[in-house]
Amino acid sequence: MFVQTHEIRRRFLDHFVRAGHTEVPSASLILADPNLLFVNAGMVQFVPYFLGQQTPPFSTATSVQKCVRTLDIENVGITTRHNTFFQMAGNFSFGDYFKRGAIELAWSLLTKPVADGGYGFDPEKLWVTVYLDDDEAEQIWLALGVPSERIQRRGMADNYWSMGIPGPCGPCSEIYFDRGPEYGRDGGPEADEDRYLEIWNLVFMQNERGEGRGKDNFEILGPLPKKNIDTGMGVERVAFLLQGVDNVYETDLLRPIITKAEELTGKSYGVNHADDVRFRVIADHARSAAMLIADGVNPGNDGRGYVLRRLLRRIVRSARLLGAERPVMAEFVKIVSDLMAPSYPELGTDFRRIENVSVGEETAFLKTLSTGTKLFDETVDEVRTTGGKRISGTDAFTLHDTYGFPIDLTLEMAAEAGLEVDEAGFRELMAEQRQRAKEDAQSRKHAHADLTIYKEFVDRGPTEFTGFDELTSEATVLALIADGVRVPVAQAGQDVEVILDRSPLYAEAGGQIADRGSITAGGLKLRVNDVQKIAKQLWVHKSTVEQGQITEGDAVLAQVDPAWRRGATQGHSGTHMVHAALRQVLGPNAVQAGSMNKPGYLRFDFNWQGQLSEAQKADIEAVSNDAVGADFPVNTFVTDLDKAKKMGAMALFGENYGDEVRVVEIGGPFSMELCGGTHVGHSSQIGPITVLGESSVGSGVRRVEAFVGLDSYQYLAKERALLAGVASALKVPSEEVPGRVEQLVERLKVAEKELERTKVAAVLARAAKYVDDAERVGRVLLVAAAAPEGVGAGDLRTLATDIRGRFGSEPAVVVLLGNADGKVPFVVTVNKSAQELGLKAGDLVGSFGPSIAGRGGGKPEMAQGAGADPAGIPAGLAAVRARVAELAA
C-alpha cells in the first residue's frame, strides 16, 4: 500500500533521482563534529560542500537522513508533536539549480498524482511562507498557481535558516498543509501551526553567518562561494497526513509499538492522558534507542551514552508505571527492528547486539530502581519522624539526579504513603540543571573548523600512500602550512604541516596511530611527529624542522621509522588476533566497539555484558597465541563492499566505507576484516600476545588490553622476576607460591577476625560503666557520653544497642559521640518506653548536630550520622542533655 512510510521515503528518493540527483545513503547518527552529539539535520554530512571547503563529487544529491534531537526530551509524549528520532528527506544543490528549481521540484512531488509517483496532496490545502524581502520566491510560487492569500511573509526567526553556529545560512520558504478547521483557527501558518502543519522547508543557502545567539541575533558575514539548496521534508509528518491519522504516533512505524506496550502492560491507549504520555514515550524512545545502538552508541554516564541511557530508562519506568511486571526491552527492540529494517537493514543483521545492549541497561536500571526504593523509604521515615507531610524538592531531586529514581515513581509512591512532594521545588532544580547544561553546551559550540586552506589539495585527489610496499618514498612538497597559514618556506626549529604528493607514512585511522619517521633532502631533515587525514584522503605530516630549510616544491625522501612500523604492524595484527579469539571464546555477540594499537600494545573494546572470568581471559590469550604459533599467512586484497560482506569480512562498526574496500585475511576463516592498516606478513611475526586484563569502559562495553612482541616478552620477564622475588621471600619454589600465598591470606583473615572479636569485646566491656554512670533526667535515664578516641561508627552502634538493652523496660536514651580520624560519628538510640514519652532519636540529632557540624537521621528508635568538628563534642553533649530534660519534663 502506497501510504506506508517506507514507500513515502522511496518515492522521495526516486523523484529526485529521476531529476538527475545522486542518491546518497544516510550518514551515521554519529559524525566527527564537535558541535553535535548526534546528526540532527539532513544537510549535516554536506556542510564542507556548502562552505566550499571541499568540492562535492556531485552537483546535486538526495538523501533520507536519520536524525536525533533530544533538547526537548522531557516533552516527548506530553504532546504528539515532539519526537527524538525522525527521518529528514532532502534534496541538495551545490551551485547547480537555486530557488526556482527547488520550489518546482518540491511542488511537483507533493501535488503529482499517486499513479505518477507523487504524493497526491490537494494543492488547495497547501500554504507557503517566504522570507520578508524574498520577492523572487513569492513570484515563483505565484507562477505555480499558489494564490497570494496562501503565501505569507515571515521574519528571520521563522524563515531564515542556520545551524545556530557560524556556518552556512540563508532565507527559506516553508510549505504547510491545512489540516482543517477542526484542528485550529483560520489564518494560515502565522495564526496556528497545529492546524497548518509544516511539512517541507526549502533553504536557499547563500550566505555565511557569524557569531551570535538565537534564531535572529547574528551577523551575516557575506555570500558563500556558490548559491546552494538544502531542503528538508519531515517523512513522519507526511506519513501521518497521508495515512489519515491525527499524529505521528498513529502511523505504521509507531502505533505497533504502542500496541505491543498495551499487550505487555494490560493498559489501553487513548483512555487517559497520563497513560497516553507513557505509551508515546515508549514508542518514541524505543525507536530512537534502537537506532542509536545500531550506530554504535552504548549507555554511559556522559555525552551520547548518557542520552541513550536516559531514553532506555524512560522506557522501562514508563512500562512499570503502566503496570508491566517483567522486563520489556527485548520485545520492544524486536518490534522496532521488524518495523524499521526494510529501510535500515542493519537493525536486522545486528539485532542480537542491539538486544543485548538494551536488555543489559534494563537489568541495571531495575537494580537502580530497587536501590532507589530503599532510599525513598528512608526519606519517608525521616519526613514522618519530624512530623512532616511533604518530601522536599531537594530530596526528590537527589533521588532523581544522584540515584536515577524517576520523579514519576516518587510522586506515585509518595501518594501511596500519604505524603506530598514539593514538585515545584523539584521542577525548579531540574530547570536550573537544564539551564546549566544548555549554557555548557552552547559554550562548547564553535564554528566548523576552517579547512579551506586544504581544499586545493583535496580537490587534486588523494595522497598516494606507498607504505604497503615500501618504507622510503621519493615525494614532492606540495605545500607547507604553519599556524594555519600557507608559507613558502620553513626554517630549523619550526613546526610545520607538510603536504606531499605521495607518502609511505601511515596516517592515523582505524584505531592504528600514525607512523613516526622523517622527511629529508640534502642538508634538510624534518622529524615527522604525526600524520593526519583531511577529508579522509589528504595526508598532512605534522613535523618539526630539525636542520636546514624546507621549501614548497622541494623533492624529498619521506621515510618511516622501521622499528616503529615493525611494532605498529605487530600491534595492529595482534588486534585482529584478539578480536578473532574473543569471538571464538565468547561467541558472535562480542562485537567490536573500538580499538587502539601502537607499537607493542593494543586495546580492544567490544560489546559484552558482565565481567570476563579468569578462564575466559586465559582462553582468549591461548587462542590468540595458537594463531600466532600457526604462522598463518596474512593476505590483503581489494574488492567491492558487498562481496566482502558476503565473504564474511568483519567491518568496524559505525565506519562509513566506500564502494571498494581492503580486506585483511589472516589464516583464512580465522580472521577476515575490512581494514586499511599496516600488518605483518605472517602471524608468527606478531610475537607473543600477553593479555593484561579486561575492564568496563561503559554499560555493555568491555575492554581487553594486551602487549605484543618484545613488549610482551619484557612484561613477562618482569613478572617472572617478581615471582622469583616472592618465592625467595617465602622460601618456597616458584610453583608453590600461589598455595603459600593462599595460606598466608587465610591466616591473616583469621587474625583479623580474632582482632575484631577482641576489639568488640573491649568496646562492650565499657557498657556496664556507661549504665552505672547514667543520669536520671525527669522520667528518663540518659547516657550522653563521648566514646573513646578511635571508636568507629559500627562499634558505636554495637555499644549503644548493648547499653540500651541493659535498661530493660525503663525509659532510656543513649547518645554516643565518637572521635575517629578527625570525624565525629554518632549514634542516638531510644527504647520503646522512652518513645512512648515522646522522645525520638531523629529529633535529638537536631539538638547537638550544629555543635559538631554534623547531620544525620534515622528512625524513632535509632538515628546515626557524623560531624566534622570534634571540638564541639562537649557543647553537643550539653545540648542533648538540655533537650532530653525539656522533653522528659
mmCIF file of C-alpha atoms in Angstrom, residues 541-789:
data_model
loop_
_atom_site.group_PDB
_atom_site.id
_atom_site.type_symbol
_atom_site.label_atom_id
_atom_site.label_comp_id
_atom_site.label_asym_id
_atom_site.label_seq_id
_atom_site.Cartn_x
_atom_site.Cartn_y
_atom_site.Cartn_z
ATOM 1 C CA HIS A 541 52.543 15.395 8.006
ATOM 2 C CA LYS A 542 52.885 17.312 11.271
ATOM 3 C CA SER A 543 56.611 17.822 11.543
ATOM 4 C CA THR A 544 59.457 19.725 13.168
ATOM 5 C CA VAL A 545 62.340 21.078 11.044
ATOM 6 C CA GLU A 546 65.472 19.797 12.780
ATOM 7 C CA GLN A 547 68.045 21.117 10.301
ATOM 8 C CA GLY A 548 68.121 23.076 7.046
ATOM 9 C CA GLN A 549 65.062 24.626 5.485
ATOM 10 C CA ILE A 550 62.206 23.134 3.501
ATOM 11 C CA THR A 551 60.635 24.912 0.563
ATOM 12 C CA GLU A 552 57.427 24.349 -1.347
ATOM 13 C CA GLY A 553 58.249 22.337 -4.460
ATOM 14 C CA ASP A 554 61.246 20.540 -2.936
ATOM 15 C CA ALA A 555 61.977 16.955 -3.930
ATOM 16 C CA VAL A 556 62.369 14.980 -0.686
ATOM 17 C CA LEU A 557 62.589 11.477 0.760
ATOM 18 C CA ALA A 558 59.804 10.505 3.144
ATOM 19 C CA GLN A 559 60.823 7.631 5.410
ATOM 20 C CA VAL A 560 59.061 5.561 8.064
ATOM 21 C CA ASP A 561 60.997 4.680 11.210
ATOM 22 C CA PRO A 562 61.472 0.914 10.593
ATOM 23 C CA ALA A 563 61.398 -0.039 14.273
ATOM 24 C CA TRP A 564 58.185 1.960 14.753
ATOM 25 C CA ARG A 565 56.494 0.304 11.773
ATOM 26 C CA ARG A 566 57.555 -3.167 12.894
ATOM 27 C CA GLY A 567 55.989 -2.595 16.307
ATOM 28 C CA ALA A 568 52.915 -0.935 14.771
ATOM 29 C CA THR A 569 52.229 -3.890 12.472
ATOM 30 C CA GLN A 570 52.597 -6.277 15.406
ATOM 31 C CA GLY A 571 50.093 -4.221 17.430
ATOM 32 C CA HIS A 572 47.575 -3.974 14.601
ATOM 33 C CA SER A 573 47.757 -7.626 13.547
ATOM 34 C CA GLY A 574 47.625 -8.578 17.222
ATOM 35 C CA THR A 575 44.345 -6.647 17.492
ATOM 36 C CA HIS A 576 42.878 -8.823 14.724
ATOM 37 C CA MET A 577 44.080 -11.939 16.588
ATOM 38 C CA VAL A 578 42.435 -10.864 19.834
ATOM 39 C CA HIS A 579 39.199 -9.920 18.024
ATOM 40 C CA ALA A 580 39.011 -13.351 16.397
ATOM 41 C CA ALA A 581 39.846 -15.068 19.705
ATOM 42 C CA LEU A 582 37.129 -13.115 21.527
ATOM 43 C CA ARG A 583 34.524 -14.271 19.025
ATOM 44 C CA GLN A 584 35.702 -17.885 19.346
ATOM 45 C CA VAL A 585 35.587 -17.823 23.138
ATOM 46 C CA LEU A 586 32.530 -15.612 23.727
ATOM 47 C CA GLY A 587 30.560 -16.043 20.510
ATOM 48 C CA PRO A 588 29.452 -13.717 17.680
ATOM 49 C CA ASN A 589 27.803 -11.194 20.042
ATOM 50 C CA ALA A 590 31.265 -9.957 21.118
ATOM 51 C CA VAL A 591 31.202 -7.203 18.502
ATOM 52 C CA GLN A 592 33.970 -4.644 18.144
ATOM 53 C CA ALA A 593 33.173 -1.241 19.670
ATOM 54 C CA GLY A 594 36.552 0.425 19.103
ATOM 55 C CA SER A 595 40.274 -0.195 19.255
ATOM 56 C CA MET A 596 43.655 1.462 19.566
ATOM 57 C CA ASN A 597 47.005 -0.043 18.734
ATOM 58 C CA LYS A 598 50.556 1.213 18.700
ATOM 59 C CA PRO A 599 53.970 -0.434 18.750
ATOM 60 C CA GLY A 600 53.918 -3.235 21.306
ATOM 61 C CA TYR A 601 50.443 -2.541 22.704
ATOM 62 C CA LEU A 602 46.794 -2.937 21.829
ATOM 63 C CA ARG A 603 43.446 -2.346 23.425
ATOM 64 C CA PHE A 604 40.198 -3.687 22.058
ATOM 65 C CA ASP A 605 36.686 -2.610 23.091
ATOM 66 C CA PHE A 606 33.764 -4.933 22.490
ATOM 67 C CA ASN A 607 30.080 -5.182 23.328
ATOM 68 C CA TRP A 608 29.540 -7.565 26.208
ATOM 69 C CA GLN A 609 27.519 -7.704 29.385
ATOM 70 C CA GLY A 610 29.407 -8.644 32.530
ATOM 71 C CA GLN A 611 32.972 -9.216 33.612
ATOM 72 C CA LEU A 612 35.003 -11.955 31.919
ATOM 73 C CA SER A 613 36.062 -14.886 34.063
ATOM 74 C CA GLU A 614 39.722 -15.780 34.575
ATOM 75 C CA ALA A 615 39.127 -18.880 32.457
ATOM 76 C CA GLN A 616 37.719 -16.803 29.588
ATOM 77 C CA LYS A 617 40.682 -14.410 29.689
ATOM 78 C CA ALA A 618 43.067 -17.350 29.663
ATOM 79 C CA ASP A 619 41.222 -18.901 26.708
ATOM 80 C CA ILE A 620 41.362 -15.628 24.748
ATOM 81 C CA GLU A 621 45.120 -15.414 25.302
ATOM 82 C CA ALA A 622 45.592 -19.091 24.400
ATOM 83 C CA VAL A 623 43.549 -18.905 21.174
ATOM 84 C CA SER A 624 45.428 -15.736 20.141
ATOM 85 C CA ASN A 625 48.832 -17.326 20.719
ATOM 86 C CA ASP A 626 47.809 -20.564 18.994
ATOM 87 C CA ALA A 627 47.071 -18.468 15.915
ATOM 88 C CA VAL A 628 50.443 -16.738 16.267
ATOM 89 C CA GLY A 629 52.192 -20.122 16.516
ATOM 90 C CA ALA A 630 50.326 -21.425 13.466
ATOM 91 C CA ASP A 631 52.270 -18.935 11.328
ATOM 92 C CA PHE A 632 49.186 -18.047 9.289
ATOM 93 C CA PRO A 633 49.865 -16.052 6.106
ATOM 94 C CA VAL A 634 48.442 -12.517 6.139
ATOM 95 C CA ASN A 635 46.753 -11.733 2.828
ATOM 96 C CA THR A 636 45.281 -8.415 1.713
ATOM 97 C CA PHE A 637 43.116 -7.694 -1.297
ATOM 98 C CA VAL A 638 40.698 -5.055 -2.561
ATOM 99 C CA THR A 639 37.140 -5.902 -3.529
ATOM 100 C CA ASP A 640 33.715 -4.272 -3.508
ATOM 101 C CA LEU A 641 31.851 -3.850 -0.228
ATOM 102 C CA ASP A 642 29.009 -6.270 -0.978
ATOM 103 C CA LYS A 643 31.402 -9.082 -1.958
ATOM 104 C CA ALA A 644 33.472 -8.521 1.172
ATOM 105 C CA LYS A 645 30.393 -8.775 3.381
ATOM 106 C CA LYS A 646 29.244 -11.954 1.606
ATOM 107 C CA MET A 647 32.682 -13.441 2.274
ATOM 108 C CA GLY A 648 32.126 -12.789 5.984
ATOM 109 C CA ALA A 649 34.571 -9.901 6.406
ATOM 110 C CA MET A 650 34.030 -8.043 9.678
ATOM 111 C CA ALA A 651 33.522 -4.269 9.460
ATOM 112 C CA LEU A 652 34.383 -1.671 12.094
ATOM 113 C CA PHE A 653 31.021 -0.646 13.466
ATOM 114 C CA GLY A 654 29.908 2.898 12.667
ATOM 115 C CA GLU A 655 32.563 3.329 9.970
ATOM 116 C CA ASN A 656 31.491 4.555 6.535
ATOM 117 C CA TYR A 657 33.113 2.539 3.772
ATOM 118 C CA GLY A 658 33.400 3.318 0.079
ATOM 119 C CA ASP A 659 32.314 1.033 -2.727
ATOM 120 C CA GLU A 660 35.782 -0.598 -2.751
ATOM 121 C CA VAL A 661 37.289 -1.917 0.470
ATOM 122 C CA ARG A 662 40.529 -3.533 1.565
ATOM 123 C CA VAL A 663 40.227 -6.930 3.223
ATOM 124 C CA VAL A 664 42.850 -8.320 5.605
ATOM 125 C CA GLU A 665 42.687 -12.112 5.890
ATOM 126 C CA ILE A 666 44.736 -13.991 8.496
ATOM 127 C CA GLY A 667 44.551 -17.756 8.386
ATOM 128 C CA GLY A 668 41.562 -17.936 6.068
ATOM 129 C CA PRO A 669 38.396 -18.189 8.193
ATOM 130 C CA PHE A 670 40.260 -17.441 11.452
ATOM 131 C CA SER A 671 40.203 -13.676 10.863
ATOM 132 C CA MET A 672 38.822 -11.624 7.999
ATOM 133 C CA GLU A 673 38.218 -7.897 8.468
ATOM 134 C CA LEU A 674 37.829 -4.726 6.458
ATOM 135 C CA CYS A 675 40.953 -2.767 7.311
ATOM 136 C CA GLY A 676 43.178 -0.116 5.770
ATOM 137 C CA GLY A 677 46.026 -0.549 8.256
ATOM 138 C CA THR A 678 49.510 -2.000 8.057
ATOM 139 C CA HIS A 679 50.136 -5.618 9.053
ATOM 140 C CA VAL A 680 52.775 -8.303 9.447
ATOM 141 C CA GLY A 681 53.396 -10.801 6.642
ATOM 142 C CA HIS A 682 52.786 -13.904 8.795
ATOM 143 C CA SER A 683 51.059 -14.253 12.151
ATOM 144 C CA SER A 684 54.233 -15.576 13.801
ATOM 145 C CA GLN A 685 55.816 -12.135 13.328
ATOM 146 C CA ILE A 686 53.390 -10.716 15.904
ATOM 147 C CA GLY A 687 55.316 -12.473 18.654
ATOM 148 C CA PRO A 688 53.757 -13.485 21.971
ATOM 149 C CA ILE A 689 50.465 -11.876 22.997
ATOM 150 C CA THR A 690 50.016 -11.251 26.720
ATOM 151 C CA VAL A 691 46.532 -10.249 27.885
ATOM 152 C CA LEU A 692 46.994 -7.732 30.699
ATOM 153 C CA GLY A 693 43.380 -7.775 31.804
ATOM 154 C CA GLU A 694 39.903 -6.582 30.934
ATOM 155 C CA SER A 695 37.727 -3.846 32.362
ATOM 156 C CA SER A 696 34.489 -1.948 31.865
ATOM 157 C CA VAL A 697 34.501 1.242 29.798
ATOM 158 C CA GLY A 698 30.740 1.831 29.915
ATOM 159 C CA SER A 699 27.477 -0.022 30.169
ATOM 160 C CA GLY A 700 27.691 -3.093 27.951
ATOM 161 C CA VAL A 701 31.228 -2.363 26.733
ATOM 162 C CA ARG A 702 34.339 -4.188 27.940
ATOM 163 C CA ARG A 703 37.997 -3.529 27.125
ATOM 164 C CA VAL A 704 40.826 -6.027 26.701
ATOM 165 C CA GLU A 705 44.420 -4.753 26.829
ATOM 166 C CA ALA A 706 47.476 -6.685 25.726
ATOM 167 C CA PHE A 707 51.185 -6.439 24.980
ATOM 168 C CA VAL A 708 52.645 -7.972 21.807
ATOM 169 C CA GLY A 709 56.110 -8.781 20.536
ATOM 170 C CA LEU A 710 59.114 -7.567 22.506
ATOM 171 C CA ASP A 711 56.892 -5.580 24.892
ATOM 172 C CA SER A 712 55.095 -8.809 25.745
ATOM 173 C CA TYR A 713 58.414 -10.573 26.392
ATOM 174 C CA GLN A 714 59.675 -7.722 28.588
ATOM 175 C CA TYR A 715 56.430 -7.716 30.572
ATOM 176 C CA LEU A 716 56.647 -11.465 31.145
ATOM 177 C CA ALA A 717 60.304 -11.129 32.173
ATOM 178 C CA LYS A 718 59.331 -8.565 34.838
ATOM 179 C CA GLU A 719 56.533 -10.823 36.055
ATOM 180 C CA ARG A 720 58.974 -13.741 36.258
ATOM 181 C CA ALA A 721 61.453 -11.638 38.251
ATOM 182 C CA LEU A 722 58.666 -10.528 40.585
ATOM 183 C CA LEU A 723 57.547 -14.126 41.112
ATOM 184 C CA ALA A 724 61.122 -15.190 41.818
ATOM 185 C CA GLY A 725 61.418 -12.434 44.427
ATOM 186 C CA VAL A 726 58.232 -13.530 46.162
ATOM 187 C CA ALA A 727 59.318 -17.175 46.067
ATOM 188 C CA SER A 728 62.651 -16.240 47.623
ATOM 189 C CA ALA A 729 60.958 -14.240 50.394
ATOM 190 C CA LEU A 730 58.588 -17.107 51.150
ATOM 191 C CA LYS A 731 61.393 -19.683 50.825
ATOM 192 C CA VAL A 732 59.384 -21.924 48.513
ATOM 193 C CA PRO A 733 59.766 -22.931 44.822
ATOM 194 C CA SER A 734 58.000 -20.648 42.302
ATOM 195 C CA GLU A 735 55.323 -23.221 41.552
ATOM 196 C CA GLU A 736 54.340 -23.326 45.239
ATOM 197 C CA VAL A 737 53.947 -19.540 45.583
ATOM 198 C CA PRO A 738 50.150 -19.450 44.902
ATOM 199 C CA GLY A 739 49.445 -22.082 47.558
ATOM 200 C CA ARG A 740 51.728 -20.434 50.073
ATOM 201 C CA VAL A 741 50.167 -17.004 49.495
ATOM 202 C CA GLU A 742 46.699 -18.517 49.892
ATOM 203 C CA GLN A 743 47.750 -19.970 53.251
ATOM 204 C CA LEU A 744 49.069 -16.602 54.410
ATOM 205 C CA VAL A 745 45.885 -14.840 53.325
ATOM 206 C CA GLU A 746 43.749 -17.321 55.272
ATOM 207 C CA ARG A 747 45.925 -16.878 58.365
ATOM 208 C CA LEU A 748 45.617 -13.109 58.002
ATOM 209 C CA LYS A 749 41.820 -13.367 57.778
ATOM 210 C CA VAL A 750 41.715 -15.481 60.925
ATOM 211 C CA ALA A 751 43.948 -12.981 62.733
ATOM 212 C CA GLU A 752 41.795 -10.065 61.615
ATOM 213 C CA LYS A 753 38.627 -11.797 62.821
ATOM 214 C CA GLU A 754 40.234 -12.519 66.177
ATOM 215 C CA LEU A 755 41.368 -8.927 66.437
ATOM 216 C CA GLU A 756 37.846 -7.749 65.630
ATOM 217 C CA ARG A 757 36.356 -10.035 68.295
ATOM 218 C CA THR A 758 38.844 -8.673 70.842
ATOM 219 C CA LYS A 759 38.017 -5.138 69.820
ATOM 220 C CA VAL A 760 34.257 -5.710 70.115
ATOM 221 C CA ALA A 761 34.701 -7.362 73.497
ATOM 222 C CA ALA A 762 36.720 -4.372 74.702
ATOM 223 C CA VAL A 763 34.045 -1.975 73.488
ATOM 224 C CA LEU A 764 31.216 -3.946 75.098
ATOM 225 C CA ALA A 765 33.155 -4.178 78.349
ATOM 226 C CA ARG A 766 32.546 -0.455 78.692
ATOM 227 C CA ALA A 767 28.756 -0.893 78.529
ATOM 228 C CA ALA A 768 28.388 -1.638 82.265
ATOM 229 C CA LYS A 769 30.267 1.524 83.221
ATOM 230 C CA TYR A 770 28.062 3.671 80.936
ATOM 231 C CA VAL A 771 24.954 2.135 82.559
ATOM 232 C CA ASP A 772 26.313 2.793 86.051
ATOM 233 C CA ASP A 773 27.031 6.432 85.098
ATOM 234 C CA ALA A 774 23.603 7.029 83.552
ATOM 235 C CA GLU A 775 21.901 10.308 84.538
ATOM 236 C CA ARG A 776 18.262 10.473 85.539
ATOM 237 C CA VAL A 777 16.607 13.291 83.657
ATOM 238 C CA GLY A 778 12.961 13.549 84.663
ATOM 239 C CA ARG A 779 11.441 10.156 83.975
ATOM 240 C CA VAL A 780 14.276 9.080 81.631
ATOM 241 C CA LEU A 781 17.680 7.520 82.158
ATOM 242 C CA LEU A 782 20.204 9.263 79.877
ATOM 243 C CA VAL A 783 23.633 8.146 78.736
ATOM 244 C CA ALA A 784 25.215 11.077 76.859
ATOM 245 C CA ALA A 785 28.931 10.500 76.529
ATOM 246 C CA ALA A 786 31.999 10.804 74.319
ATOM 247 C CA ALA A 787 33.252 7.384 73.257
ATOM 248 C CA PRO A 788 36.977 6.574 73.443
ATOM 249 C CA GLU A 789 39.006 8.030 70.578
#
